[in-house]
């Protein structure tokens, strides 16, 4: 009897990566692989990497070393953004057998059939990012509560700090018809909430070849709103210049799209936004927040912000702090700028010392904590719908309200994957 091959998968990075890892897992299981937990021994380990920060690179190396100690004869496959950006560097990490670039990750089954254990440099299957085309639909089916559905990939923006266009290629997306079909498949798995994900989600509609738009994001959400069987949609992140009044007004009246936006800002200084090559100024951002709050005072608004970008003086940081302090936003995701090879920002003057970057990160984290406390307090006494997760930790369970407030309560099995009316 032939022993069944086992595989364990691990995701570094964003919700988009999470959706892709889940899809790779299903592909491998369909080919006869038995899925294992990543801390168990497996014949094959797949690490889907991120390369937004230096930490993601370091974490990948640490994980490979752990696998080497635990299961030295297992195959190690690295894919994702780090694999596309630095394939040779990864192939030289002791223990790595195969590096799959952006165009090859979804051909993982064929590559594993031909793989043999190496003692030297791993095999690289990659191509120039300019040659990457086509769209691979992905979605996660994990804990039966919510799923991440990839509808768009790549980016045409080329912000001066960002390596994602080099790692994922041009902006391209699925068709509305195909997205709706995926949603109908997800519904059959008992999922209550779908989070729409992409690299530049608001740029949806360029098709798998990245050519001129035939469809757009507003049309997509209108069609998804009509799908039976799904109770909640969430928009993961959308650029402020692509968040149209039509989208805001639609979410305000939709029963299915949650009152929750995540809108990257990156800096509250127009001078720094210019250096970052962002496509808006702070006044536009303020206008979007005001529009949302006028229609949905209860709406949660999350913000991405980068501290320590080259040229960010104390005065520029204070501009960002003051801008965020005054805005009716709910929480911040704070990133400390790290130098990335082959970006415009790495050549810029005015590097900010690491200790000052870290200090600014702490200041904004404290602001985020206060913002979230204030937003939650504003909702006190209201009744909101909470979708509870199935996971039990220390006899507790948790879930999120429609407007993204985290709720914890003693575990009740009959509440798992259920939407419950909850007084905050």
mmCIF file of C-alpha atoms in Angstrom, residues 50-332:
data_model
loop_
_atom_site.group_PDB
_atom_site.id
_atom_site.type_symbol
_atom_site.label_atom_id
_atom_site.label_comp_id
_atom_site.label_asym_id
_atom_site.label_seq_id
_atom_site.Cartn_x
_atom_site.Cartn_y
_atom_site.Cartn_z
ATOM 1 C CA UNK A 50 5.014 38.291 2.014
ATOM 2 C CA UNK A 51 7.754 40.850 1.410
ATOM 3 C CA UNK A 52 6.174 44.108 2.511
ATOM 4 C CA UNK A 53 8.666 44.458 5.371
ATOM 5 C CA UNK A 54 12.067 43.061 6.330
ATOM 6 C CA UNK A 55 10.421 41.122 9.154
ATOM 7 C CA UNK A 56 8.502 38.944 6.669
ATOM 8 C CA UNK A 57 11.790 37.989 4.972
ATOM 9 C CA UNK A 58 13.425 37.142 8.306
ATOM 10 C CA UNK A 59 10.397 35.163 9.467
ATOM 11 C CA UNK A 60 10.520 33.012 6.328
ATOM 12 C CA UNK A 61 14.160 32.125 7.030
ATOM 13 C CA UNK A 62 13.411 31.274 10.653
ATOM 14 C CA UNK A 63 10.545 28.972 9.650
ATOM 15 C CA UNK A 64 12.752 27.091 7.159
ATOM 16 C CA UNK A 65 15.374 26.569 9.887
ATOM 17 C CA UNK A 66 12.705 25.173 12.231
ATOM 18 C CA UNK A 67 11.525 22.739 9.541
ATOM 19 C CA UNK A 68 15.133 21.635 8.952
ATOM 20 C CA UNK A 69 15.514 20.755 12.622
ATOM 21 C CA UNK A 70 12.139 19.000 12.860
ATOM 22 C CA UNK A 71 11.911 17.224 9.489
ATOM 23 C CA UNK A 72 15.221 17.375 7.563
ATOM 24 C CA UNK A 73 14.021 14.985 4.841
ATOM 25 C CA UNK A 74 10.843 16.893 4.027
ATOM 26 C CA UNK A 75 10.423 19.054 0.920
ATOM 27 C CA UNK A 76 10.234 22.817 1.461
ATOM 28 C CA UNK A 77 8.465 24.980 -1.123
ATOM 29 C CA UNK A 78 8.514 28.785 -0.957
ATOM 30 C CA UNK A 79 6.053 30.869 -2.952
ATOM 31 C CA UNK A 80 4.475 34.326 -2.720
ATOM 32 C CA UNK A 81 5.874 37.847 -2.965
ATOM 33 C CA UNK A 82 9.294 37.175 -1.405
ATOM 34 C CA UNK A 83 9.717 34.229 -3.802
ATOM 35 C CA UNK A 84 9.050 36.465 -6.819
ATOM 36 C CA UNK A 85 11.289 39.310 -5.643
ATOM 37 C CA UNK A 86 14.329 37.332 -4.431
ATOM 38 C CA UNK A 87 14.197 33.783 -5.852
ATOM 39 C CA UNK A 88 17.997 33.248 -5.898
ATOM 40 C CA UNK A 89 18.378 34.444 -2.324
ATOM 41 C CA UNK A 90 15.648 32.045 -1.168
ATOM 42 C CA UNK A 91 16.953 29.103 -3.217
ATOM 43 C CA UNK A 92 20.249 29.405 -1.328
ATOM 44 C CA UNK A 93 18.599 29.060 2.102
ATOM 45 C CA UNK A 94 19.630 25.601 3.380
ATOM 46 C CA UNK A 95 16.644 23.267 3.230
ATOM 47 C CA UNK A 96 14.673 25.062 0.485
ATOM 48 C CA UNK A 97 13.917 22.688 -2.406
ATOM 49 C CA UNK A 98 11.641 24.718 -4.668
ATOM 50 C CA UNK A 99 10.917 28.416 -5.245
ATOM 51 C CA UNK A 100 7.727 29.239 -7.156
ATOM 52 C CA UNK A 101 7.267 32.743 -8.547
ATOM 53 C CA UNK A 102 3.999 34.587 -9.148
ATOM 54 C CA UNK A 103 3.223 32.791 -12.423
ATOM 55 C CA UNK A 104 3.957 29.303 -11.064
ATOM 56 C CA UNK A 105 2.397 29.070 -7.596
ATOM 57 C CA UNK A 106 -0.881 27.704 -8.928
ATOM 58 C CA UNK A 107 1.051 25.018 -10.859
ATOM 59 C CA UNK A 108 2.346 23.617 -7.568
ATOM 60 C CA UNK A 109 0.884 20.129 -8.149
ATOM 61 C CA UNK A 110 2.855 19.608 -11.397
ATOM 62 C CA UNK A 111 6.048 20.930 -9.801
ATOM 63 C CA UNK A 112 5.762 18.590 -6.816
ATOM 64 C CA UNK A 113 5.423 15.592 -9.125
ATOM 65 C CA UNK A 114 8.880 16.333 -10.560
ATOM 66 C CA UNK A 115 10.553 17.386 -7.301
ATOM 67 C CA UNK A 116 13.517 15.539 -5.828
ATOM 68 C CA UNK A 117 15.240 16.379 -2.539
ATOM 69 C CA UNK A 118 18.254 18.639 -3.028
ATOM 70 C CA UNK A 119 21.366 19.033 -0.937
ATOM 71 C CA UNK A 120 22.451 22.251 -2.651
ATOM 72 C CA UNK A 121 20.563 25.205 -4.103
ATOM 73 C CA UNK A 122 16.804 24.817 -4.522
ATOM 74 C CA UNK A 123 15.083 24.775 -7.919
ATOM 75 C CA UNK A 124 13.702 28.125 -9.111
ATOM 76 C CA UNK A 125 10.567 28.279 -11.267
ATOM 77 C CA UNK A 126 9.961 31.938 -11.882
ATOM 78 C CA UNK A 127 9.767 34.525 -14.649
ATOM 79 C CA UNK A 128 10.032 38.299 -15.027
ATOM 80 C CA UNK A 129 7.043 39.980 -13.419
ATOM 81 C CA UNK A 130 6.309 41.737 -16.739
ATOM 82 C CA UNK A 131 5.469 38.300 -18.170
ATOM 83 C CA UNK A 132 2.935 37.466 -15.460
ATOM 84 C CA UNK A 133 -0.635 37.582 -16.716
ATOM 85 C CA UNK A 134 -3.948 35.882 -16.091
ATOM 86 C CA UNK A 135 -6.003 35.787 -12.946
ATOM 87 C CA UNK A 136 -6.223 32.896 -10.490
ATOM 88 C CA UNK A 137 -9.348 33.064 -8.382
ATOM 89 C CA UNK A 138 -8.771 32.173 -4.722
ATOM 90 C CA UNK A 139 -10.803 31.954 -1.569
ATOM 91 C CA UNK A 140 -10.307 30.592 1.912
ATOM 92 C CA UNK A 141 -12.624 28.113 3.548
ATOM 93 C CA UNK A 142 -11.240 27.833 7.015
ATOM 94 C CA UNK A 143 -13.409 28.080 10.099
ATOM 95 C CA UNK A 144 -16.839 28.170 8.439
ATOM 96 C CA UNK A 145 -17.427 31.697 9.722
ATOM 97 C CA UNK A 146 -15.854 34.066 7.212
ATOM 98 C CA UNK A 147 -13.891 33.655 4.018
ATOM 99 C CA UNK A 148 -11.421 35.849 2.141
ATOM 100 C CA UNK A 149 -12.280 36.023 -1.564
ATOM 101 C CA UNK A 150 -9.656 37.350 -3.970
ATOM 102 C CA UNK A 151 -11.270 39.330 -6.793
ATOM 103 C CA UNK A 152 -8.297 41.452 -7.942
ATOM 104 C CA UNK A 153 -4.513 41.084 -8.093
ATOM 105 C CA UNK A 154 -1.504 43.266 -8.930
ATOM 106 C CA UNK A 155 -1.174 47.049 -8.948
ATOM 107 C CA UNK A 156 -0.373 49.797 -11.483
ATOM 108 C CA UNK A 157 0.285 52.530 -8.912
ATOM 109 C CA UNK A 158 4.032 52.199 -8.206
ATOM 110 C CA UNK A 159 4.119 54.050 -4.884
ATOM 111 C CA UNK A 160 7.726 54.931 -4.086
ATOM 112 C CA UNK A 161 7.947 52.664 -0.989
ATOM 113 C CA UNK A 162 6.209 49.584 -2.366
ATOM 114 C CA UNK A 163 7.512 46.346 -3.894
ATOM 115 C CA UNK A 164 4.094 44.792 -4.552
ATOM 116 C CA UNK A 165 3.920 45.714 -8.280
ATOM 117 C CA UNK A 166 7.307 43.983 -8.670
ATOM 118 C CA UNK A 167 6.020 40.937 -6.776
ATOM 119 C CA UNK A 168 2.504 40.632 -8.214
ATOM 120 C CA UNK A 169 2.562 42.407 -11.559
ATOM 121 C CA UNK A 170 0.016 44.629 -13.256
ATOM 122 C CA UNK A 171 -3.520 45.216 -12.004
ATOM 123 C CA UNK A 172 -5.867 42.494 -13.249
ATOM 124 C CA UNK A 173 -9.046 40.959 -11.968
ATOM 125 C CA UNK A 174 -11.725 38.341 -12.182
ATOM 126 C CA UNK A 175 -15.006 38.906 -14.042
ATOM 127 C CA UNK A 176 -18.190 39.758 -12.146
ATOM 128 C CA UNK A 177 -19.835 36.549 -13.448
ATOM 129 C CA UNK A 178 -16.968 34.409 -12.115
ATOM 130 C CA UNK A 179 -16.901 36.206 -8.737
ATOM 131 C CA UNK A 180 -20.640 35.578 -8.327
ATOM 132 C CA UNK A 181 -20.080 31.865 -9.126
ATOM 133 C CA UNK A 182 -17.349 31.694 -6.456
ATOM 134 C CA UNK A 183 -19.677 33.324 -3.937
ATOM 135 C CA UNK A 184 -22.350 30.733 -4.709
ATOM 136 C CA UNK A 185 -19.774 27.958 -4.068
ATOM 137 C CA UNK A 186 -18.773 29.590 -0.770
ATOM 138 C CA UNK A 187 -22.427 29.822 0.314
ATOM 139 C CA UNK A 188 -22.748 26.027 -0.055
ATOM 140 C CA UNK A 189 -20.015 25.658 2.591
ATOM 141 C CA UNK A 190 -22.125 27.402 5.225
ATOM 142 C CA UNK A 191 -20.105 30.639 5.211
ATOM 143 C CA UNK A 192 -21.918 33.694 6.583
ATOM 144 C CA UNK A 193 -19.398 36.453 5.761
ATOM 145 C CA UNK A 194 -17.148 37.117 2.755
ATOM 146 C CA UNK A 195 -14.283 39.610 2.838
ATOM 147 C CA UNK A 196 -13.445 40.912 -0.651
ATOM 148 C CA UNK A 197 -9.679 41.145 -1.102
ATOM 149 C CA UNK A 198 -7.178 42.352 -3.679
ATOM 150 C CA UNK A 199 -3.924 44.290 -3.964
ATOM 151 C CA UNK A 200 -5.761 47.377 -5.242
ATOM 152 C CA UNK A 201 -9.383 46.361 -4.785
ATOM 153 C CA UNK A 202 -10.954 49.582 -6.052
ATOM 154 C CA UNK A 203 -9.182 49.052 -9.392
ATOM 155 C CA UNK A 204 -11.299 45.937 -10.032
ATOM 156 C CA UNK A 205 -12.431 45.470 -13.621
ATOM 157 C CA UNK A 206 -9.315 45.373 -15.801
ATOM 158 C CA UNK A 207 -9.798 41.716 -16.609
ATOM 159 C CA UNK A 208 -7.214 38.889 -16.443
ATOM 160 C CA UNK A 209 -4.941 40.583 -19.012
ATOM 161 C CA UNK A 210 -4.949 43.955 -17.233
ATOM 162 C CA UNK A 211 -6.377 45.782 -20.236
ATOM 163 C CA UNK A 212 -8.951 48.577 -20.392
ATOM 164 C CA UNK A 213 -11.808 48.262 -17.916
ATOM 165 C CA UNK A 214 -15.007 46.583 -19.017
ATOM 166 C CA UNK A 215 -16.411 46.428 -15.455
ATOM 167 C CA UNK A 216 -15.804 48.259 -12.186
ATOM 168 C CA UNK A 217 -15.922 47.742 -8.432
ATOM 169 C CA UNK A 218 -19.236 49.557 -7.997
ATOM 170 C CA UNK A 219 -20.868 47.194 -10.509
ATOM 171 C CA UNK A 220 -19.352 44.221 -8.677
ATOM 172 C CA UNK A 221 -20.779 45.109 -5.266
ATOM 173 C CA UNK A 222 -24.201 45.799 -6.799
ATOM 174 C CA UNK A 223 -24.260 42.278 -8.262
ATOM 175 C CA UNK A 224 -22.951 40.641 -5.080
ATOM 176 C CA UNK A 225 -25.667 42.346 -3.060
ATOM 177 C CA UNK A 226 -28.227 40.309 -5.033
ATOM 178 C CA UNK A 227 -26.703 36.878 -4.282
ATOM 179 C CA UNK A 228 -28.950 34.724 -2.105
ATOM 180 C CA UNK A 229 -27.608 32.836 0.887
ATOM 181 C CA UNK A 230 -24.780 35.130 1.946
ATOM 182 C CA UNK A 231 -25.469 37.448 4.857
ATOM 183 C CA UNK A 232 -22.415 39.694 5.006
ATOM 184 C CA UNK A 233 -19.837 41.239 2.694
ATOM 185 C CA UNK A 234 -16.879 43.284 3.875
ATOM 186 C CA UNK A 235 -14.560 45.426 1.725
ATOM 187 C CA UNK A 236 -11.026 44.683 2.958
ATOM 188 C CA UNK A 237 -9.143 47.819 1.869
ATOM 189 C CA UNK A 238 -9.773 50.473 -0.763
ATOM 190 C CA UNK A 239 -7.693 53.443 -1.932
ATOM 191 C CA UNK A 240 -9.281 56.825 -1.050
ATOM 192 C CA UNK A 241 -9.165 58.047 -4.665
ATOM 193 C CA UNK A 242 -11.075 54.923 -5.779
ATOM 194 C CA UNK A 243 -13.678 55.067 -3.004
ATOM 195 C CA UNK A 244 -16.399 56.790 -4.993
ATOM 196 C CA UNK A 245 -19.484 58.528 -3.624
ATOM 197 C CA UNK A 246 -21.528 55.819 -5.397
ATOM 198 C CA UNK A 247 -19.788 53.091 -3.368
ATOM 199 C CA UNK A 248 -20.231 54.951 -0.067
ATOM 200 C CA UNK A 249 -23.919 55.637 -0.744
ATOM 201 C CA UNK A 250 -24.498 52.019 -1.782
ATOM 202 C CA UNK A 251 -22.914 50.571 1.388
ATOM 203 C CA UNK A 252 -25.003 52.999 3.465
ATOM 204 C CA UNK A 253 -28.272 51.430 2.247
ATOM 205 C CA UNK A 254 -27.124 47.830 1.668
ATOM 206 C CA UNK A 255 -28.332 45.110 4.042
ATOM 207 C CA UNK A 256 -25.347 42.905 3.140
ATOM 208 C CA UNK A 257 -22.337 45.233 2.855
ATOM 209 C CA UNK A 258 -21.083 46.004 6.336
ATOM 210 C CA UNK A 259 -20.632 49.595 7.606
ATOM 211 C CA UNK A 260 -16.862 49.221 7.714
ATOM 212 C CA UNK A 261 -14.174 50.684 5.463
ATOM 213 C CA UNK A 262 -10.414 50.273 5.608
ATOM 214 C CA UNK A 263 -8.825 53.200 3.759
ATOM 215 C CA UNK A 264 -5.014 53.532 3.441
ATOM 216 C CA UNK A 265 -3.748 57.023 4.263
ATOM 217 C CA UNK A 266 0.013 56.397 4.749
ATOM 218 C CA UNK A 267 0.705 60.030 5.765
ATOM 219 C CA UNK A 268 -1.217 63.085 6.887
ATOM 220 C CA UNK A 269 1.371 65.397 5.322
ATOM 221 C CA UNK A 270 0.802 66.445 1.708
ATOM 222 C CA UNK A 271 4.560 66.834 1.225
ATOM 223 C CA UNK A 272 5.193 63.228 2.316
ATOM 224 C CA UNK A 273 2.226 61.952 0.263
ATOM 225 C CA UNK A 274 3.907 63.557 -2.767
ATOM 226 C CA UNK A 275 7.222 61.820 -2.015
ATOM 227 C CA UNK A 276 5.327 58.547 -1.586
ATOM 228 C CA UNK A 277 3.736 59.067 -5.020
ATOM 229 C CA UNK A 278 0.260 58.610 -3.581
ATOM 230 C CA UNK A 279 -2.627 59.668 -5.824
ATOM 231 C CA UNK A 280 -4.487 61.999 -3.469
ATOM 232 C CA UNK A 281 -3.954 64.721 -0.898
ATOM 233 C CA UNK A 282 -5.159 64.793 2.681
ATOM 234 C CA UNK A 283 -8.165 66.994 1.866
ATOM 235 C CA UNK A 284 -9.594 64.225 -0.332
ATOM 236 C CA UNK A 285 -9.085 61.726 2.479
ATOM 237 C CA UNK A 286 -10.844 64.002 4.962
ATOM 238 C CA UNK A 287 -13.722 64.453 2.513
ATOM 239 C CA UNK A 288 -14.185 60.659 2.187
ATOM 240 C CA UNK A 289 -14.283 60.183 5.970
ATOM 241 C CA UNK A 290 -16.808 63.013 6.335
ATOM 242 C CA UNK A 291 -18.996 61.532 3.562
ATOM 243 C CA UNK A 292 -19.011 58.125 5.259
ATOM 244 C CA UNK A 293 -19.772 59.501 8.710
ATOM 245 C CA UNK A 294 -22.559 61.762 7.405
ATOM 246 C CA UNK A 295 -24.389 58.728 5.986
ATOM 247 C CA UNK A 296 -23.258 56.126 8.561
ATOM 248 C CA UNK A 297 -22.269 57.684 11.907
ATOM 249 C CA UNK A 298 -21.857 54.132 13.273
ATOM 250 C CA UNK A 299 -19.424 53.081 10.492
ATOM 251 C CA UNK A 300 -15.962 51.782 11.454
ATOM 252 C CA UNK A 301 -13.071 53.295 9.512
ATOM 253 C CA UNK A 302 -9.617 51.720 9.661
ATOM 254 C CA UNK A 303 -6.487 53.506 8.462
ATOM 255 C CA UNK A 304 -3.070 52.320 7.210
ATOM 256 C CA UNK A 305 -0.270 54.747 8.084
ATOM 257 C CA UNK A 306 3.516 54.574 7.618
ATOM 258 C CA UNK A 307 5.915 56.267 10.044
ATOM 259 C CA UNK A 308 9.554 57.167 9.393
ATOM 260 C CA UNK A 309 9.372 57.605 5.612
ATOM 261 C CA UNK A 310 12.446 59.451 4.219
ATOM 262 C CA UNK A 311 11.950 63.189 4.685
ATOM 263 C CA UNK A 312 9.402 62.791 7.497
ATOM 264 C CA UNK A 313 10.555 65.584 9.799
ATOM 265 C CA UNK A 314 9.171 66.074 13.292
ATOM 266 C CA UNK A 315 6.838 68.705 11.820
ATOM 267 C CA UNK A 316 5.601 66.314 9.105
ATOM 268 C CA UNK A 317 4.947 63.599 11.694
ATOM 269 C CA UNK A 318 3.057 66.087 13.866
ATOM 270 C CA UNK A 319 0.919 66.930 10.815
ATOM 271 C CA UNK A 320 0.047 63.251 10.487
ATOM 272 C CA UNK A 321 -0.667 62.892 14.203
ATOM 273 C CA UNK A 322 -2.888 65.975 14.316
ATOM 274 C CA UNK A 323 -4.725 64.986 11.138
ATOM 275 C CA UNK A 324 -5.521 61.518 12.497
ATOM 276 C CA UNK A 325 -6.374 62.884 15.935
ATOM 277 C CA UNK A 326 -9.033 65.162 14.412
ATOM 278 C CA UNK A 327 -10.473 62.586 11.976
ATOM 279 C CA UNK A 328 -13.475 60.438 12.952
ATOM 280 C CA UNK A 329 -11.602 57.165 12.272
ATOM 281 C CA UNK A 330 -11.843 54.064 14.453
ATOM 282 C CA UNK A 331 -8.421 52.396 14.503
ATOM 283 C CA UNK A 332 -4.986 52.516 12.842
#
